């Protein structure tokens, strides 16, 4: 049986799957339901001293959208978008800390780890919230520099407004790291130029981990009414964000190779994605949107299937998969030259490949197709559209 245990920032987790800080972790009751699903960790909804960010949650709006970015009715499809405007924890810190203590007490019985998340608008506030969160007993703490909504709220200097100001973000990180003993994870916004450099700077400032990444800000018009969905700009995410997130995770992994822990979030839909996040270099994977779409049972299923996958593949430990795909990535200039090969025995002459060959390599011989080798660059477009397995192959050019 595979061993799913992971070490994250010196804290032992029974498996690498976490419930991300959001509505599924809004209070002790919700966190308990996450823990009952068997996840290794639960990150509490972000506790804040910003009244504006607490008040915003009382007017939360979010919608599951289908592939055409229309509001879903009934079943939420695999390729959904979760589009929403919402704030941080409802309660003032003093009250919210009771929820944290309750969740911590439950966690001690079920072997899960409860992680605090905080957000302030002043450096002194970040430090104060961090100390109070540490006093409550959390073994790890996340600083939320990624929340997209403050960007739309003039004067609210938190979340993404911090994550886009690297100097200020490092100042906060250093102040918090000096004030508390628990390891700090910094959750960043993806809407910046360079998260590799930034991760290094956060590490120097005292972060033990980076959480890559929070959600994007988006905009979706309703073409029937000519108005924006849910009143205007909003946070956007869903399974489609995965490759964008994995780009940053893999690049941070390749640059720092374990000198900084990585928590992955933004686009993990199921256990397959958890594996992809880990193979890209994430130590743990946080999930939110899929849980909001399919319920807490979704988490339990992913923990179970992750274990089955590891058993099937012979991975004994999560660390056997850690960063292996990122480590195997090669630069553009080192890619081998390839070429398409057609198998005329099974090609059905459907000509789909002809439509996608923009290099003029796929040729129509009247009753069969053939590849003009001097023109074929081996792009593989033909392979992707061919409906018959094995009719097209892409091989290394000899
Ligand atoms: C409705 C909603 C509320 C969220 N609230 C928070 C929050 O309070 N703190 C935080 O750090 N991230 C928050 N997030 C971001 C999630 O924690 C998570 O990082 C993000 O949704 C990407 O992961 P996913 O693709 O699994 O959804 C929220 C996301 C959603 C959809």
Short mmCIF file of C-alpha atoms and ligand atoms in Angstrom, two decimals:
data_model
loop_
_atom_site.label_atom_id
_atom_site.label_comp_id
_atom_site.label_asym_id
_atom_site.label_seq_id
_atom_site.Cartn_x
_atom_site.Cartn_y
_atom_site.Cartn_z
CA UNK A 1 0.00 0.00 0.00
CA UNK A 2 1.29 3.45 -0.94
CA UNK A 3 2.23 5.77 1.88
CA UNK A 4 0.47 9.10 1.34
CA UNK A 5 2.13 10.93 4.23
CA UNK A 6 3.97 14.14 3.40
CA UNK A 7 6.17 16.55 5.25
CA UNK A 8 5.13 20.12 4.59
CA UNK A 9 7.20 22.88 6.17
CA UNK A 10 8.13 20.43 8.93
CA UNK A 11 4.50 19.56 9.62
CA UNK A 12 3.44 15.99 8.95
CA UNK A 13 0.25 15.49 6.92
CA UNK A 14 -1.47 12.14 6.40
CA UNK A 15 -1.90 12.94 2.71
CA UNK A 16 -1.13 15.88 0.37
CA UNK A 17 -4.74 16.91 -0.31
CA UNK A 18 -6.03 20.02 1.46
CA UNK A 19 -9.30 21.91 1.50
CA UNK A 20 -8.36 25.43 0.34
CA UNK A 21 -9.30 28.52 2.30
CA UNK A 22 -12.80 29.40 1.06
CA UNK A 23 -16.49 28.77 1.70
CA UNK A 24 -15.99 25.01 2.37
CA UNK A 25 -13.82 26.09 5.35
CA UNK A 26 -15.94 29.08 6.36
CA UNK A 27 -16.39 28.00 9.99
CA UNK A 28 -15.70 25.10 12.38
CA UNK A 29 -18.67 23.12 11.10
CA UNK A 30 -17.53 23.33 7.50
CA UNK A 31 -13.94 22.53 8.45
CA UNK A 32 -15.18 19.47 10.33
CA UNK A 33 -16.90 18.27 7.17
CA UNK A 34 -13.65 18.70 5.23
CA UNK A 35 -11.76 16.75 7.89
CA UNK A 36 -14.37 13.98 7.84
CA UNK A 37 -13.58 13.53 4.15
CA UNK A 38 -10.08 12.40 5.09
CA UNK A 39 -7.99 15.28 3.75
CA UNK A 40 -4.54 15.88 5.18
CA UNK A 41 -5.15 19.57 5.84
CA UNK A 42 -7.78 22.26 6.01
CA UNK A 43 -7.02 25.93 5.50
CA UNK A 44 -9.53 28.05 7.33
CA UNK A 45 -11.36 30.84 5.52
CA UNK A 46 -9.18 33.96 5.69
CA UNK A 47 -9.56 35.83 8.96
CA UNK A 48 -9.36 39.60 8.52
CA UNK A 49 -9.45 42.89 10.39
CA UNK A 50 -10.77 44.60 7.25
CA UNK A 51 -14.43 45.44 7.77
CA UNK A 52 -14.86 45.96 4.02
CA UNK A 53 -13.65 42.42 3.27
CA UNK A 54 -15.91 40.92 5.94
CA UNK A 55 -18.91 42.91 4.80
CA UNK A 56 -18.36 41.88 1.18
CA UNK A 57 -19.04 38.26 2.10
CA UNK A 58 -22.54 39.23 3.26
CA UNK A 59 -23.24 40.10 -0.40
CA UNK A 60 -21.36 37.14 -1.95
CA UNK A 61 -22.36 36.11 -5.44
CA UNK A 62 -21.02 33.21 -7.37
CA UNK A 63 -22.13 31.13 -10.28
CA UNK A 64 -21.01 27.90 -11.89
CA UNK A 65 -20.67 28.54 -15.62
CA UNK A 66 -20.67 26.04 -18.46
CA UNK A 67 -18.15 25.81 -21.33
CA UNK A 68 -19.84 28.79 -23.05
CA UNK A 69 -19.64 30.80 -19.84
CA UNK A 70 -23.38 30.76 -19.32
CA UNK A 71 -24.85 30.09 -15.89
CA UNK A 72 -25.26 26.32 -15.38
CA UNK A 73 -28.64 24.81 -14.65
CA UNK A 74 -28.42 21.53 -12.81
CA UNK A 75 -25.30 19.52 -13.48
CA UNK A 76 -21.99 21.35 -13.26
CA UNK A 77 -19.87 20.13 -16.20
CA UNK A 78 -16.24 19.00 -15.96
CA UNK A 79 -15.02 22.09 -17.78
CA UNK A 80 -16.77 24.60 -15.53
CA UNK A 81 -15.80 28.08 -14.45
CA UNK A 82 -16.54 29.26 -10.93
CA UNK A 83 -17.17 32.95 -11.26
CA UNK A 84 -17.77 35.02 -8.18
CA UNK A 85 -17.52 38.05 -5.96
CA UNK A 86 -17.03 37.35 -2.29
CA UNK A 87 -15.00 38.49 0.68
CA UNK A 88 -13.22 36.93 3.63
CA UNK A 89 -14.46 35.36 6.90
CA UNK A 90 -17.70 36.96 8.19
CA UNK A 91 -16.60 37.22 11.79
CA UNK A 92 -14.27 39.68 13.46
CA UNK A 93 -10.98 38.01 14.42
CA UNK A 94 -11.91 37.58 18.07
CA UNK A 95 -15.02 35.63 17.12
CA UNK A 96 -13.46 33.74 14.22
CA UNK A 97 -10.64 32.47 16.44
CA UNK A 98 -13.25 30.48 18.37
CA UNK A 99 -14.05 28.66 15.13
CA UNK A 100 -10.35 27.97 14.65
CA UNK A 101 -9.98 26.58 18.18
CA UNK A 102 -13.02 24.37 17.70
CA UNK A 103 -11.65 23.07 14.39
CA UNK A 104 -8.23 22.45 15.97
CA UNK A 105 -9.80 20.46 18.75
CA UNK A 106 -11.67 18.29 16.21
CA UNK A 107 -8.52 17.92 14.12
CA UNK A 108 -6.63 16.42 17.02
CA UNK A 109 -9.05 13.45 16.91
CA UNK A 110 -8.96 12.82 13.18
CA UNK A 111 -5.32 13.43 12.37
CA UNK A 112 -5.88 16.39 10.08
CA UNK A 113 -3.96 19.67 10.19
CA UNK A 114 -5.82 22.97 10.52
CA UNK A 115 -4.00 25.90 8.96
CA UNK A 116 -4.83 29.54 9.64
CA UNK A 117 -5.18 32.14 6.90
CA UNK A 118 -4.99 35.86 7.54
CA UNK A 119 -5.32 39.21 5.72
CA UNK A 120 -4.92 42.76 6.95
CA UNK A 121 -4.54 46.20 5.42
CA UNK A 122 -1.58 47.35 7.53
CA UNK A 123 1.72 45.70 8.44
CA UNK A 124 0.90 46.03 12.15
CA UNK A 125 -2.44 44.34 11.46
CA UNK A 126 -0.78 41.40 9.68
CA UNK A 127 1.52 40.94 12.66
CA UNK A 128 -1.30 41.20 15.16
CA UNK A 129 -3.51 38.69 13.32
CA UNK A 130 -0.57 36.31 12.92
CA UNK A 131 0.20 36.36 16.63
CA UNK A 132 -3.42 35.77 17.55
CA UNK A 133 -3.70 32.95 15.03
CA UNK A 134 -0.52 31.37 16.41
CA UNK A 135 -1.85 31.69 19.96
CA UNK A 136 -4.96 29.80 18.87
CA UNK A 137 -2.66 26.83 18.16
CA UNK A 138 -2.33 26.46 14.39
CA UNK A 139 0.91 24.75 13.29
CA UNK A 140 1.07 26.66 9.97
CA UNK A 141 -0.21 29.96 8.68
CA UNK A 142 -1.07 31.28 5.23
CA UNK A 143 -0.83 34.98 4.34
CA UNK A 144 -3.45 35.76 1.72
CA UNK A 145 -1.74 38.04 -0.81
CA UNK A 146 -3.83 36.65 -3.63
CA UNK A 147 -7.50 37.49 -3.06
CA UNK A 148 -8.60 39.18 -6.33
CA UNK A 149 -11.49 41.25 -4.97
CA UNK A 150 -9.63 44.07 -3.18
CA UNK A 151 -8.39 45.08 -6.64
CA UNK A 152 -11.94 46.29 -7.28
CA UNK A 153 -12.28 48.00 -3.90
CA UNK A 154 -10.55 51.39 -3.78
CA UNK A 155 -8.50 51.88 -0.62
CA UNK A 156 -8.59 48.22 0.50
CA UNK A 157 -4.88 47.40 0.50
CA UNK A 158 -4.93 43.66 0.96
CA UNK A 159 -5.05 40.45 -1.11
CA UNK A 160 -3.95 40.93 -4.70
CA UNK A 161 -3.08 44.59 -4.03
CA UNK A 162 -0.32 43.24 -1.77
CA UNK A 163 0.61 40.36 -4.09
CA UNK A 164 1.25 42.81 -6.92
CA UNK A 165 3.53 44.99 -4.79
CA UNK A 166 6.55 42.73 -4.23
CA UNK A 167 8.40 45.12 -1.89
CA UNK A 168 5.40 45.58 0.36
CA UNK A 169 4.63 41.85 0.28
CA UNK A 170 8.16 41.03 1.40
CA UNK A 171 7.98 43.65 4.14
CA UNK A 172 4.82 42.04 5.53
CA UNK A 173 6.27 38.54 5.21
CA UNK A 174 9.41 39.52 7.09
CA UNK A 175 7.46 41.29 9.83
CA UNK A 176 5.19 38.27 10.32
CA UNK A 177 8.04 35.74 10.13
CA UNK A 178 9.88 37.64 12.85
CA UNK A 179 6.77 37.84 15.02
CA UNK A 180 5.68 34.19 15.02
CA UNK A 181 7.36 30.80 15.29
CA UNK A 182 5.02 28.78 13.06
CA UNK A 183 6.04 28.39 9.41
CA UNK A 184 4.45 30.82 7.00
CA UNK A 185 2.97 30.07 3.59
CA UNK A 186 2.43 33.02 1.28
CA UNK A 187 -0.49 32.71 -1.13
CA UNK A 188 0.08 34.84 -4.20
CA UNK A 189 -1.92 36.18 -7.11
CA UNK A 190 -1.10 34.78 -10.56
CA UNK A 191 -1.70 38.22 -12.11
CA UNK A 192 1.92 39.37 -12.00
CA UNK A 193 4.86 39.13 -14.37
CA UNK A 194 7.17 36.78 -12.51
CA UNK A 195 6.34 34.42 -9.69
CA UNK A 196 9.72 32.68 -9.82
CA UNK A 197 11.68 35.76 -8.74
CA UNK A 198 8.95 36.69 -6.28
CA UNK A 199 8.97 33.23 -4.65
CA UNK A 200 12.72 33.58 -4.07
CA UNK A 201 12.26 36.98 -2.49
CA UNK A 202 9.48 35.69 -0.24
CA UNK A 203 11.72 32.84 0.86
CA UNK A 204 14.48 35.32 1.76
CA UNK A 205 11.91 37.36 3.68
CA UNK A 206 11.09 34.32 5.80
CA UNK A 207 8.36 32.35 4.01
CA UNK A 208 8.64 28.58 4.38
CA UNK A 209 6.23 28.00 1.50
CA UNK A 210 4.50 29.72 -1.38
CA UNK A 211 0.94 28.90 -2.32
CA UNK A 212 0.70 29.08 -6.10
CA UNK A 213 -1.81 30.61 -6.83
CA UNK A 214 -5.07 32.35 -5.95
CA UNK A 215 -7.65 33.05 -8.69
CA UNK A 216 -7.80 35.44 -11.62
CA UNK A 217 -9.98 38.50 -12.07
CA UNK A 218 -12.30 38.19 -15.03
CA UNK A 219 -15.24 39.78 -16.82
CA UNK A 220 -18.18 38.07 -18.55
CA UNK A 221 -21.01 39.83 -20.43
CA UNK A 222 -24.47 38.25 -20.62
CA UNK A 223 -25.20 38.55 -24.35
CA UNK A 224 -28.99 38.40 -23.82
CA UNK A 225 -29.13 41.44 -21.55
CA UNK A 226 -25.93 43.22 -22.58
CA UNK A 227 -25.05 43.46 -18.89
CA UNK A 228 -22.15 41.89 -17.04
CA UNK A 229 -22.78 38.67 -15.15
CA UNK A 230 -23.17 39.27 -11.40
CA UNK A 231 -22.80 43.05 -11.79
CA UNK A 232 -19.23 43.33 -13.08
CA UNK A 233 -15.70 42.07 -12.74
CA UNK A 234 -15.29 38.98 -10.58
CA UNK A 235 -12.93 36.22 -9.51
CA UNK A 236 -12.61 33.51 -12.15
CA UNK A 237 -11.27 30.00 -11.84
CA UNK A 238 -11.97 26.36 -12.45
CA UNK A 239 -10.24 23.33 -13.93
CA UNK A 240 -9.16 25.33 -17.01
CA UNK A 241 -6.62 27.32 -14.97
CA UNK A 242 -4.53 24.21 -14.23
CA UNK A 243 -1.86 24.56 -16.98
CA UNK A 244 -1.32 28.21 -16.06
CA UNK A 245 -0.83 27.32 -12.41
CA UNK A 246 1.42 24.35 -13.22
CA UNK A 247 3.63 26.58 -15.31
CA UNK A 248 4.48 28.59 -12.18
CA UNK A 249 4.71 25.58 -9.89
CA UNK A 250 7.10 23.76 -12.22
CA UNK A 251 9.27 26.83 -12.76
CA UNK A 252 9.49 27.64 -9.06
CA UNK A 253 10.31 23.97 -8.45
CA UNK A 254 13.06 23.94 -11.08
CA UNK A 255 14.63 27.12 -9.73
CA UNK A 256 14.59 26.34 -5.99
CA UNK A 257 14.39 22.52 -5.89
CA UNK A 258 12.84 22.14 -2.48
CA UNK A 259 14.46 25.16 -0.81
CA UNK A 260 10.94 26.47 -0.56
CA UNK A 261 7.83 24.35 -0.09
CA UNK A 262 5.08 24.70 -2.67
CA UNK A 263 1.35 24.39 -2.04
CA UNK A 264 -0.51 24.16 -5.34
CA UNK A 265 -3.99 25.60 -5.86
CA UNK A 266 -6.05 26.99 -8.75
CA UNK A 267 -7.20 24.32 -11.14
CA UNK A 268 -7.04 20.99 -9.31
CA UNK A 269 -10.30 19.26 -10.20
CA UNK A 270 -9.64 15.65 -9.19
CA UNK A 271 -6.97 13.10 -8.16
CA UNK A 272 -5.43 13.16 -11.64
CA UNK A 273 -4.85 16.87 -11.23
CA UNK A 274 -3.43 16.29 -7.75
CA UNK A 275 -0.89 13.95 -9.36
CA UNK A 276 -0.12 16.55 -12.05
CA UNK A 277 0.40 19.25 -9.40
CA UNK A 278 2.79 16.97 -7.49
CA UNK A 279 4.67 15.91 -10.62
CA UNK A 280 5.07 19.63 -11.38
CA UNK A 281 6.65 20.24 -7.99
CA UNK A 282 3.84 20.92 -5.50
CA UNK A 283 4.29 19.30 -2.09
CA UNK A 284 0.60 19.59 -1.26
CA UNK A 285 -2.51 20.45 -3.27
CA UNK A 286 -5.39 22.64 -2.15
CA UNK A 287 -8.88 22.21 -3.65
CA UNK A 288 -11.84 24.57 -3.59
CA UNK A 289 -14.00 24.98 -6.72
CA UNK A 290 -14.61 21.27 -7.28
CA UNK A 291 -15.65 20.89 -3.63
CA UNK A 292 -18.03 23.82 -4.05
CA UNK A 293 -19.46 22.18 -7.17
CA UNK A 294 -19.71 18.58 -5.97
CA UNK A 295 -19.65 18.66 -2.17
CA UNK A 296 -17.33 17.43 0.58
CA UNK A 297 -17.59 13.80 -0.58
CA UNK A 298 -15.56 14.88 -3.61
CA UNK A 299 -12.51 15.26 -1.39
CA UNK A 300 -12.88 11.75 0.05
CA UNK A 301 -13.01 10.29 -3.44
CA UNK A 302 -9.84 12.09 -4.50
CA UNK A 303 -7.88 10.87 -1.46
CA UNK A 304 -8.98 7.29 -2.20
CA UNK A 305 -8.23 7.46 -5.92
CA UNK A 306 -4.84 9.04 -5.33
CA UNK A 307 -3.88 6.06 -3.21
CA UNK A 308 -5.20 3.62 -5.83
CA UNK A 309 -3.24 5.39 -8.56
CA UNK A 310 -0.02 5.22 -6.57
CA UNK A 311 -0.57 1.52 -5.92
CA UNK A 312 -1.28 0.85 -9.60
CA UNK A 313 1.85 2.72 -10.67
CA UNK A 314 4.08 1.41 -7.91
CA UNK A 315 4.77 4.80 -6.33
CA UNK A 316 5.49 3.96 -2.71
CA UNK A 317 5.64 7.52 -1.43
CA UNK A 318 4.28 10.85 -2.63
CA UNK A 319 7.87 12.07 -2.87
CA UNK A 320 8.48 9.46 -5.63
CA UNK A 321 6.28 11.63 -7.88
CA UNK A 322 7.46 14.98 -6.63
CA UNK A 323 8.59 17.29 -9.45
CA UNK A 324 9.40 14.41 -11.81
CA UNK A 325 7.68 15.99 -14.82
CA UNK A 326 9.15 19.43 -14.14
CA UNK A 327 12.62 17.89 -13.85
CA UNK A 328 12.16 16.18 -17.22
CA UNK A 329 11.18 19.40 -19.04
CA UNK A 330 13.70 20.48 -21.69
CA UNK A 331 14.33 23.87 -23.34
CA UNK A 332 12.79 24.64 -26.72
CA UNK A 333 16.15 24.50 -28.48
CA UNK A 334 16.83 20.96 -27.26
CA UNK A 335 13.60 19.44 -28.59
CA UNK A 336 14.20 16.55 -31.00
CA UNK A 337 13.12 16.88 -34.64
CA UNK A 338 10.09 14.70 -35.32
CA UNK A 339 7.97 13.62 -38.26
CA UNK A 340 4.45 12.24 -38.82
CA UNK A 341 4.03 8.67 -40.11
CA UNK A 342 0.73 7.44 -41.56
CA UNK A 343 -0.37 3.83 -41.42
CA UNK A 344 -2.29 3.40 -44.72
CA UNK A 345 -3.64 0.01 -43.54
CA UNK A 346 -5.87 1.63 -40.95
CA UNK A 347 -6.20 5.25 -42.14
CA UNK A 348 -9.89 5.77 -43.05
CA UNK A 349 -9.13 8.70 -45.39
CA UNK A 350 -11.38 10.99 -43.31
CA UNK A 351 -9.02 13.89 -44.12
CA UNK A 352 -9.34 15.58 -40.71
CA UNK A 353 -5.54 15.75 -40.64
CA UNK A 354 -5.50 17.63 -43.95
CA UNK A 355 -7.51 20.47 -42.41
CA UNK A 356 -5.00 21.01 -39.61
CA UNK A 357 -1.77 20.67 -41.58
CA UNK A 358 -0.68 24.27 -42.08
CA UNK A 359 2.81 23.28 -43.23
CA UNK A 360 1.57 21.61 -46.44
CA UNK A 361 2.97 18.25 -45.39
CA UNK A 362 -0.20 16.14 -45.41
CA UNK A 363 -0.97 15.37 -49.03
CA UNK A 364 -4.16 14.06 -50.65
CA UNK A 365 -3.32 11.35 -53.16
CA UNK A 366 -6.94 11.03 -54.39
CA UNK A 367 -7.75 7.79 -52.60
CA UNK A 368 -5.22 7.94 -49.76
CA UNK A 369 -3.18 10.44 -47.75
CA UNK A 370 0.60 10.64 -47.57
CA UNK A 371 3.18 12.77 -45.72
CA UNK A 372 5.61 15.01 -47.63
CA UNK A 373 8.68 14.52 -45.48
CA UNK A 374 10.53 17.65 -46.59
CA UNK A 375 7.62 19.78 -45.32
CA UNK A 376 6.60 17.87 -42.17
CA UNK A 377 7.90 19.52 -38.99
CA UNK A 378 6.37 16.83 -36.77
CA UNK A 379 4.03 19.28 -35.00
CA UNK A 380 1.54 16.52 -34.18
CA UNK A 381 -1.64 18.41 -35.11
CA UNK A 382 -2.63 15.46 -37.34
CA UNK A 383 -2.19 13.08 -34.41
CA UNK A 384 -4.58 15.09 -32.26
CA UNK A 385 -7.44 15.08 -34.77
CA UNK A 386 -7.05 11.53 -36.10
CA UNK A 387 -9.98 9.41 -34.86
CA UNK A 388 -8.22 6.06 -35.43
CA UNK A 389 -5.67 4.99 -32.83
CA UNK A 390 -2.36 4.21 -34.51
CA UNK A 391 -3.27 5.61 -37.94
CA UNK A 392 -0.90 8.55 -37.35
CA UNK A 393 2.25 8.44 -35.29
CA UNK A 394 4.82 11.10 -34.58
CA UNK A 395 8.34 9.68 -34.45
CA UNK A 396 11.86 11.03 -34.05
CA UNK A 397 13.28 12.00 -37.45
CA UNK A 398 16.22 9.76 -38.39
C1 LIG B 1 -16.01 31.55 -3.27
C2 LIG B 1 -14.52 31.52 -3.02
C3 LIG B 1 -14.02 32.04 -1.85
C4 LIG B 1 -12.66 32.05 -1.61
N1 LIG B 1 -12.19 32.56 -0.44
C5 LIG B 1 -10.85 32.56 -0.19
C6 LIG B 1 -10.33 33.03 1.04
O1 LIG B 1 -11.05 33.45 1.93
N2 LIG B 1 -8.98 32.99 1.21
C7 LIG B 1 -8.13 32.50 0.26
O2 LIG B 1 -6.91 32.49 0.49
N3 LIG B 1 -8.60 32.03 -0.91
C8 LIG B 1 -9.93 32.03 -1.15
N4 LIG B 1 -10.40 31.49 -2.31
C9 LIG B 1 -9.45 30.86 -3.27
C10 LIG B 1 -9.37 29.35 -3.01
O3 LIG B 1 -8.79 29.09 -1.76
C11 LIG B 1 -8.53 28.64 -4.07
O4 LIG B 1 -7.18 29.01 -3.93
C12 LIG B 1 -8.98 28.96 -5.49
O5 LIG B 1 -10.38 28.81 -5.60
C13 LIG B 1 -8.27 28.08 -6.51
O6 LIG B 1 -8.44 26.72 -6.27
P1 LIG B 1 -9.52 25.82 -7.07
O7 LIG B 1 -9.14 25.82 -8.51
O8 LIG B 1 -9.44 24.47 -6.44
O9 LIG B 1 -10.84 26.48 -6.86
C14 LIG B 1 -11.77 31.49 -2.57
C15 LIG B 1 -12.29 30.95 -3.74
C16 LIG B 1 -13.64 30.95 -3.97
C17 LIG B 1 -14.17 30.35 -5.25
#
